[in-house]
């Protein structure tokens, strides 16, 4: 039943697909589709505007117009269906590490064509989101669900010249260094990611140096903690930029 009421309006010209509104909407009324925030259904929007203050582009506004009435029961059913689909708790707002712009979630619209098909003389980026540092990625970031996750040592993109074309294309990236960061925090972060999101696969790309090999163990321990079974692949890169090993790891 339709009525004149308050409801969110999204200015797609201003929207940059950062995903902050998705994290702020407890009802799940907004999703990032084709790089833009979209209202999934009028019945999921309560019109209270919790998402507005999270938008850095001023693309969200509450207006009054004729719309389907807010339906709390439909919201509950929708969130429950998400939970059943992913085997996790519904997505809720995840506090950012700080007010630093490096923690703001962004989803970029990238063509499906390989990164190698860039204009002559210019290599195209295959990066589809931000942030990428393991410590900064929220476990409920919109780009994680249904993703092919790439976990890479932060030296790998420097050592391997075709990183974007061969590894990053079509994947969601998280990079870090287990030597300088806390491995236990990494395990906890990935375990929460595996619990909250349905992932298609995980590829771990590490350097041949001993400290970097801990990345695979971190991911395996996180899967065990989350009781997740996800196709897992390991790739080891030499300091000279060659692939030394590529194997499937039992999930």
mmCIF file of C-alpha atoms in Angstrom:
data_model
loop_
_atom_site.group_PDB
_atom_site.id
_atom_site.type_symbol
_atom_site.label_atom_id
_atom_site.label_comp_id
_atom_site.label_asym_id
_atom_site.label_seq_id
_atom_site.Cartn_x
_atom_site.Cartn_y
_atom_site.Cartn_z
ATOM 1 C CA UNK A 1 0.000 0.000 0.000
ATOM 2 C CA UNK A 2 1.363 3.380 -0.987
ATOM 3 C CA UNK A 3 1.284 6.554 1.069
ATOM 4 C CA UNK A 4 2.962 9.961 1.172
ATOM 5 C CA UNK A 5 5.904 9.472 3.525
ATOM 6 C CA UNK A 6 9.587 10.180 4.082
ATOM 7 C CA UNK A 7 12.001 8.011 2.112
ATOM 8 C CA UNK A 8 15.597 8.113 0.935
ATOM 9 C CA UNK A 9 16.483 9.663 -2.410
ATOM 10 C CA UNK A 10 19.833 8.841 -4.030
ATOM 11 C CA UNK A 11 21.519 11.273 -6.410
ATOM 12 C CA UNK A 12 23.366 8.896 -8.735
ATOM 13 C CA UNK A 13 25.272 11.766 -10.344
ATOM 14 C CA UNK A 14 26.912 12.530 -7.003
ATOM 15 C CA UNK A 15 27.231 8.925 -5.793
ATOM 16 C CA UNK A 16 30.741 7.495 -6.154
ATOM 17 C CA UNK A 17 29.831 4.003 -4.936
ATOM 18 C CA UNK A 18 31.867 4.239 -1.730
ATOM 19 C CA UNK A 19 29.455 1.935 0.133
ATOM 20 C CA UNK A 20 29.346 3.921 3.385
ATOM 21 C CA UNK A 21 25.550 4.094 3.209
ATOM 22 C CA UNK A 22 25.326 0.315 2.811
ATOM 23 C CA UNK A 23 27.223 -0.159 6.056
ATOM 24 C CA UNK A 24 25.055 2.420 7.848
ATOM 25 C CA UNK A 25 21.669 1.008 6.805
ATOM 26 C CA UNK A 26 20.686 -1.637 9.351
ATOM 27 C CA UNK A 27 17.604 -2.550 7.297
ATOM 28 C CA UNK A 28 19.645 -3.490 4.217
ATOM 29 C CA UNK A 29 17.645 -1.087 2.054
ATOM 30 C CA UNK A 30 20.668 0.079 0.034
ATOM 31 C CA UNK A 31 23.084 -1.915 -2.089
ATOM 32 C CA UNK A 32 25.891 -1.016 -4.483
ATOM 33 C CA UNK A 33 24.803 -2.026 -7.986
ATOM 34 C CA UNK A 34 26.900 -1.227 -11.051
ATOM 35 C CA UNK A 35 29.051 1.091 -8.957
ATOM 36 C CA UNK A 36 26.156 3.166 -7.590
ATOM 37 C CA UNK A 37 24.047 3.073 -4.427
ATOM 38 C CA UNK A 38 20.537 1.816 -5.152
ATOM 39 C CA UNK A 39 17.396 1.520 -3.040
ATOM 40 C CA UNK A 40 16.657 -2.207 -3.034
ATOM 41 C CA UNK A 41 13.002 -1.809 -2.103
ATOM 42 C CA UNK A 42 10.861 1.011 -0.757
ATOM 43 C CA UNK A 43 9.446 -1.251 1.963
ATOM 44 C CA UNK A 44 12.938 -1.676 3.473
ATOM 45 C CA UNK A 45 13.539 2.072 3.968
ATOM 46 C CA UNK A 46 12.265 3.472 7.283
ATOM 47 C CA UNK A 47 12.871 7.067 6.184
ATOM 48 C CA UNK A 48 14.863 7.941 9.310
ATOM 49 C CA UNK A 49 18.016 8.747 7.340
ATOM 50 C CA UNK A 50 20.687 6.938 9.365
ATOM 51 C CA UNK A 51 22.660 6.621 6.131
ATOM 52 C CA UNK A 52 22.733 10.336 5.270
ATOM 53 C CA UNK A 53 25.531 11.389 7.603
ATOM 54 C CA UNK A 54 27.797 8.667 6.211
ATOM 55 C CA UNK A 55 27.722 9.930 2.616
ATOM 56 C CA UNK A 56 30.856 11.955 1.755
ATOM 57 C CA UNK A 57 29.338 13.124 -1.554
ATOM 58 C CA UNK A 58 26.033 14.504 -0.206
ATOM 59 C CA UNK A 59 24.222 12.102 -2.529
ATOM 60 C CA UNK A 60 21.571 11.030 -0.003
ATOM 61 C CA UNK A 61 18.531 13.043 1.024
ATOM 62 C CA UNK A 62 15.256 12.336 2.772
ATOM 63 C CA UNK A 63 12.265 13.500 0.756
ATOM 64 C CA UNK A 64 8.516 13.102 1.013
ATOM 65 C CA UNK A 65 6.809 11.306 -1.848
ATOM 66 C CA UNK A 66 4.349 8.549 -2.563
ATOM 67 C CA UNK A 67 5.992 5.238 -1.719
ATOM 68 C CA UNK A 68 5.262 1.797 -0.371
ATOM 69 C CA UNK A 69 4.932 1.880 3.402
ATOM 70 C CA UNK A 70 7.870 0.741 5.526
ATOM 71 C CA UNK A 71 7.394 -2.924 6.436
ATOM 72 C CA UNK A 72 9.429 -4.115 9.466
ATOM 73 C CA UNK A 73 8.335 -7.714 8.896
ATOM 74 C CA UNK A 74 9.557 -7.593 5.298
ATOM 75 C CA UNK A 75 12.882 -6.188 6.531
ATOM 76 C CA UNK A 76 13.227 -8.989 9.061
ATOM 77 C CA UNK A 77 12.488 -11.592 6.391
ATOM 78 C CA UNK A 78 14.936 -9.935 3.984
ATOM 79 C CA UNK A 79 17.758 -9.875 6.530
ATOM 80 C CA UNK A 80 17.019 -13.464 7.495
ATOM 81 C CA UNK A 81 17.216 -14.507 3.836
ATOM 82 C CA UNK A 82 20.612 -12.816 3.605
ATOM 83 C CA UNK A 83 21.709 -14.682 6.689
ATOM 84 C CA UNK A 84 20.611 -18.005 5.202
ATOM 85 C CA UNK A 85 22.207 -17.236 1.833
ATOM 86 C CA UNK A 86 25.580 -16.408 3.340
ATOM 87 C CA UNK A 87 25.456 -18.568 6.442
ATOM 88 C CA UNK A 88 26.329 -15.487 8.503
ATOM 89 C CA UNK A 89 24.757 -12.746 10.542
ATOM 90 C CA UNK A 90 23.064 -9.921 8.618
ATOM 91 C CA UNK A 91 25.328 -7.076 7.575
ATOM 92 C CA UNK A 92 25.443 -4.281 10.139
ATOM 93 C CA UNK A 93 27.486 -1.129 10.435
ATOM 94 C CA UNK A 94 31.145 -1.823 11.176
ATOM 95 C CA UNK A 95 33.074 0.939 12.945
ATOM 96 C CA UNK A 96 35.947 2.339 10.915
ATOM 97 C CA UNK A 97 39.451 2.369 12.365
ATOM 98 C CA UNK A 98 39.578 6.171 12.319
ATOM 99 C CA UNK A 99 38.370 9.222 10.452
ATOM 100 C CA UNK A 100 41.244 8.874 7.999
ATOM 101 C CA UNK A 101 40.167 8.811 4.317
ATOM 102 C CA UNK A 102 42.187 5.590 3.915
ATOM 103 C CA UNK A 103 39.482 3.733 5.855
ATOM 104 C CA UNK A 104 36.558 4.923 3.717
ATOM 105 C CA UNK A 105 35.004 2.126 1.673
ATOM 106 C CA UNK A 106 34.844 2.657 -2.086
ATOM 107 C CA UNK A 107 33.626 0.376 -4.862
ATOM 108 C CA UNK A 108 34.839 1.254 -8.346
ATOM 109 C CA UNK A 109 33.076 0.337 -11.557
ATOM 110 C CA UNK A 110 35.535 -1.607 -13.704
ATOM 111 C CA UNK A 111 34.989 -3.125 -17.162
ATOM 112 C CA UNK A 112 35.052 -6.902 -17.430
ATOM 113 C CA UNK A 113 37.778 -6.752 -20.075
ATOM 114 C CA UNK A 114 41.235 -7.796 -18.866
ATOM 115 C CA UNK A 115 43.434 -5.036 -17.527
ATOM 116 C CA UNK A 116 45.894 -5.789 -20.328
ATOM 117 C CA UNK A 117 43.420 -4.316 -22.842
ATOM 118 C CA UNK A 118 44.291 -0.756 -21.892
ATOM 119 C CA UNK A 119 45.031 2.108 -24.279
ATOM 120 C CA UNK A 120 48.439 1.717 -25.853
ATOM 121 C CA UNK A 121 51.194 2.983 -23.589
ATOM 122 C CA UNK A 122 49.030 2.985 -20.472
ATOM 123 C CA UNK A 123 48.337 0.046 -18.170
ATOM 124 C CA UNK A 124 44.822 -0.050 -16.725
ATOM 125 C CA UNK A 125 44.201 -0.724 -13.062
ATOM 126 C CA UNK A 126 42.171 -3.821 -12.180
ATOM 127 C CA UNK A 127 41.495 -2.574 -8.648
ATOM 128 C CA UNK A 128 37.742 -2.568 -7.978
ATOM 129 C CA UNK A 129 37.542 -1.251 -4.418
ATOM 130 C CA UNK A 130 39.159 0.533 -1.489
ATOM 131 C CA UNK A 131 40.640 0.001 1.091
ATOM 132 C CA UNK A 132 42.972 -2.924 0.418
ATOM 133 C CA UNK A 133 45.070 -3.142 3.589
ATOM 134 C CA UNK A 134 43.982 -6.122 5.690
ATOM 135 C CA UNK A 135 43.814 -3.999 8.837
ATOM 136 C CA UNK A 136 41.561 -1.409 7.186
ATOM 137 C CA UNK A 137 38.997 -3.557 5.332
ATOM 138 C CA UNK A 138 35.738 -3.870 7.337
ATOM 139 C CA UNK A 139 34.495 -7.488 7.514
ATOM 140 C CA UNK A 140 31.111 -6.336 6.192
ATOM 141 C CA UNK A 141 32.450 -4.228 3.312
ATOM 142 C CA UNK A 142 30.008 -4.523 0.374
ATOM 143 C CA UNK A 143 32.721 -5.685 -2.017
ATOM 144 C CA UNK A 144 33.433 -8.852 0.005
ATOM 145 C CA UNK A 145 30.194 -10.778 -0.427
ATOM 146 C CA UNK A 146 30.272 -13.283 -3.322
ATOM 147 C CA UNK A 147 33.851 -12.231 -4.038
ATOM 148 C CA UNK A 148 36.871 -14.123 -5.266
ATOM 149 C CA UNK A 149 39.232 -12.998 -2.515
ATOM 150 C CA UNK A 150 42.904 -12.309 -3.205
ATOM 151 C CA UNK A 151 45.150 -12.222 -0.128
ATOM 152 C CA UNK A 152 48.623 -10.992 -1.046
ATOM 153 C CA UNK A 153 51.809 -10.017 0.696
ATOM 154 C CA UNK A 154 52.315 -6.306 0.222
ATOM 155 C CA UNK A 155 55.640 -6.936 -1.560
ATOM 156 C CA UNK A 156 54.019 -9.093 -4.246
ATOM 157 C CA UNK A 157 52.704 -6.245 -6.469
ATOM 158 C CA UNK A 158 56.225 -4.780 -6.493
ATOM 159 C CA UNK A 159 57.962 -8.060 -7.328
ATOM 160 C CA UNK A 160 55.492 -9.470 -9.855
ATOM 161 C CA UNK A 161 55.121 -7.219 -12.929
ATOM 162 C CA UNK A 162 51.797 -8.654 -14.142
ATOM 163 C CA UNK A 163 50.055 -8.533 -10.775
ATOM 164 C CA UNK A 164 47.003 -6.632 -12.018
ATOM 165 C CA UNK A 165 46.467 -8.726 -15.139
ATOM 166 C CA UNK A 166 47.110 -12.166 -13.660
ATOM 167 C CA UNK A 167 45.963 -11.880 -10.061
ATOM 168 C CA UNK A 168 43.911 -8.758 -9.358
ATOM 169 C CA UNK A 169 41.572 -8.864 -12.357
ATOM 170 C CA UNK A 170 38.150 -10.078 -11.191
ATOM 171 C CA UNK A 171 39.221 -10.435 -7.566
ATOM 172 C CA UNK A 172 38.795 -8.509 -4.326
ATOM 173 C CA UNK A 173 42.220 -7.753 -2.880
ATOM 174 C CA UNK A 174 43.481 -7.607 0.686
ATOM 175 C CA UNK A 175 47.192 -7.059 1.237
ATOM 176 C CA UNK A 176 49.415 -6.988 4.290
ATOM 177 C CA UNK A 177 52.636 -8.098 5.928
ATOM 178 C CA UNK A 178 52.492 -10.714 8.709
ATOM 179 C CA UNK A 179 56.000 -9.714 9.774
ATOM 180 C CA UNK A 180 55.098 -6.144 10.692
ATOM 181 C CA UNK A 181 51.439 -6.650 11.608
ATOM 182 C CA UNK A 182 49.850 -8.858 14.265
ATOM 183 C CA UNK A 183 49.110 -12.336 12.803
ATOM 184 C CA UNK A 184 46.507 -13.005 15.517
ATOM 185 C CA UNK A 185 44.605 -9.901 14.458
ATOM 186 C CA UNK A 186 44.795 -11.129 10.872
ATOM 187 C CA UNK A 187 43.300 -14.492 11.870
ATOM 188 C CA UNK A 188 40.460 -12.801 13.731
ATOM 189 C CA UNK A 189 39.797 -10.398 10.840
ATOM 190 C CA UNK A 190 39.664 -13.130 8.200
ATOM 191 C CA UNK A 191 37.571 -15.406 10.425
ATOM 192 C CA UNK A 192 34.963 -12.665 10.739
ATOM 193 C CA UNK A 193 35.075 -12.073 6.988
ATOM 194 C CA UNK A 194 34.530 -15.790 6.324
ATOM 195 C CA UNK A 195 31.624 -15.854 8.796
ATOM 196 C CA UNK A 196 29.894 -12.777 7.406
ATOM 197 C CA UNK A 197 30.334 -13.277 3.668
ATOM 198 C CA UNK A 198 29.843 -15.968 1.076
ATOM 199 C CA UNK A 199 33.162 -16.122 -0.775
ATOM 200 C CA UNK A 200 33.604 -17.904 -4.087
ATOM 201 C CA UNK A 201 37.305 -18.620 -3.610
ATOM 202 C CA UNK A 202 40.449 -17.456 -1.834
ATOM 203 C CA UNK A 203 43.834 -17.082 -3.525
ATOM 204 C CA UNK A 204 46.866 -16.455 -1.310
ATOM 205 C CA UNK A 205 49.872 -14.963 -3.118
ATOM 206 C CA UNK A 206 53.016 -14.701 -1.016
ATOM 207 C CA UNK A 207 56.703 -14.062 -1.519
ATOM 208 C CA UNK A 208 59.252 -16.862 -1.161
ATOM 209 C CA UNK A 209 60.702 -15.273 1.993
ATOM 210 C CA UNK A 210 59.827 -17.174 5.213
ATOM 211 C CA UNK A 211 57.905 -14.390 6.936
ATOM 212 C CA UNK A 212 55.489 -14.055 4.026
ATOM 213 C CA UNK A 213 54.642 -17.767 4.062
ATOM 214 C CA UNK A 214 52.665 -17.100 7.250
ATOM 215 C CA UNK A 215 49.859 -15.640 5.126
ATOM 216 C CA UNK A 216 48.652 -19.080 4.072
ATOM 217 C CA UNK A 217 48.674 -20.356 7.657
ATOM 218 C CA UNK A 218 46.723 -17.291 8.756
ATOM 219 C CA UNK A 219 44.018 -17.895 6.156
ATOM 220 C CA UNK A 220 43.827 -21.623 6.963
ATOM 221 C CA UNK A 221 43.502 -20.935 10.705
ATOM 222 C CA UNK A 222 40.827 -18.326 10.017
ATOM 223 C CA UNK A 223 38.853 -20.829 7.934
ATOM 224 C CA UNK A 224 39.113 -23.365 10.739
ATOM 225 C CA UNK A 225 37.963 -20.804 13.287
ATOM 226 C CA UNK A 226 35.010 -19.792 11.116
ATOM 227 C CA UNK A 227 34.303 -23.416 10.135
ATOM 228 C CA UNK A 228 34.345 -22.261 6.526
ATOM 229 C CA UNK A 229 35.055 -24.448 3.517
ATOM 230 C CA UNK A 230 36.150 -22.244 0.628
ATOM 231 C CA UNK A 231 38.240 -23.235 -2.422
ATOM 232 C CA UNK A 232 41.791 -22.175 -1.568
ATOM 233 C CA UNK A 233 44.814 -21.692 -3.826
ATOM 234 C CA UNK A 234 48.394 -20.765 -2.928
ATOM 235 C CA UNK A 235 50.856 -19.012 -5.237
ATOM 236 C CA UNK A 236 54.479 -18.347 -4.261
ATOM 237 C CA UNK A 237 56.443 -15.610 -6.057
ATOM 238 C CA UNK A 238 60.233 -15.291 -6.054
ATOM 239 C CA UNK A 239 62.083 -12.086 -5.252
ATOM 240 C CA UNK A 240 62.983 -11.994 -8.957
ATOM 241 C CA UNK A 241 59.328 -11.925 -9.940
ATOM 242 C CA UNK A 242 58.833 -15.543 -11.040
ATOM 243 C CA UNK A 243 56.096 -17.935 -9.933
ATOM 244 C CA UNK A 244 57.798 -20.707 -7.976
ATOM 245 C CA UNK A 245 54.739 -22.694 -6.958
ATOM 246 C CA UNK A 246 51.021 -22.769 -7.595
ATOM 247 C CA UNK A 247 48.841 -25.337 -5.853
ATOM 248 C CA UNK A 248 45.357 -26.041 -4.591
ATOM 249 C CA UNK A 249 45.119 -26.292 -0.820
ATOM 250 C CA UNK A 250 42.555 -28.573 0.785
ATOM 251 C CA UNK A 251 39.824 -26.399 2.296
#
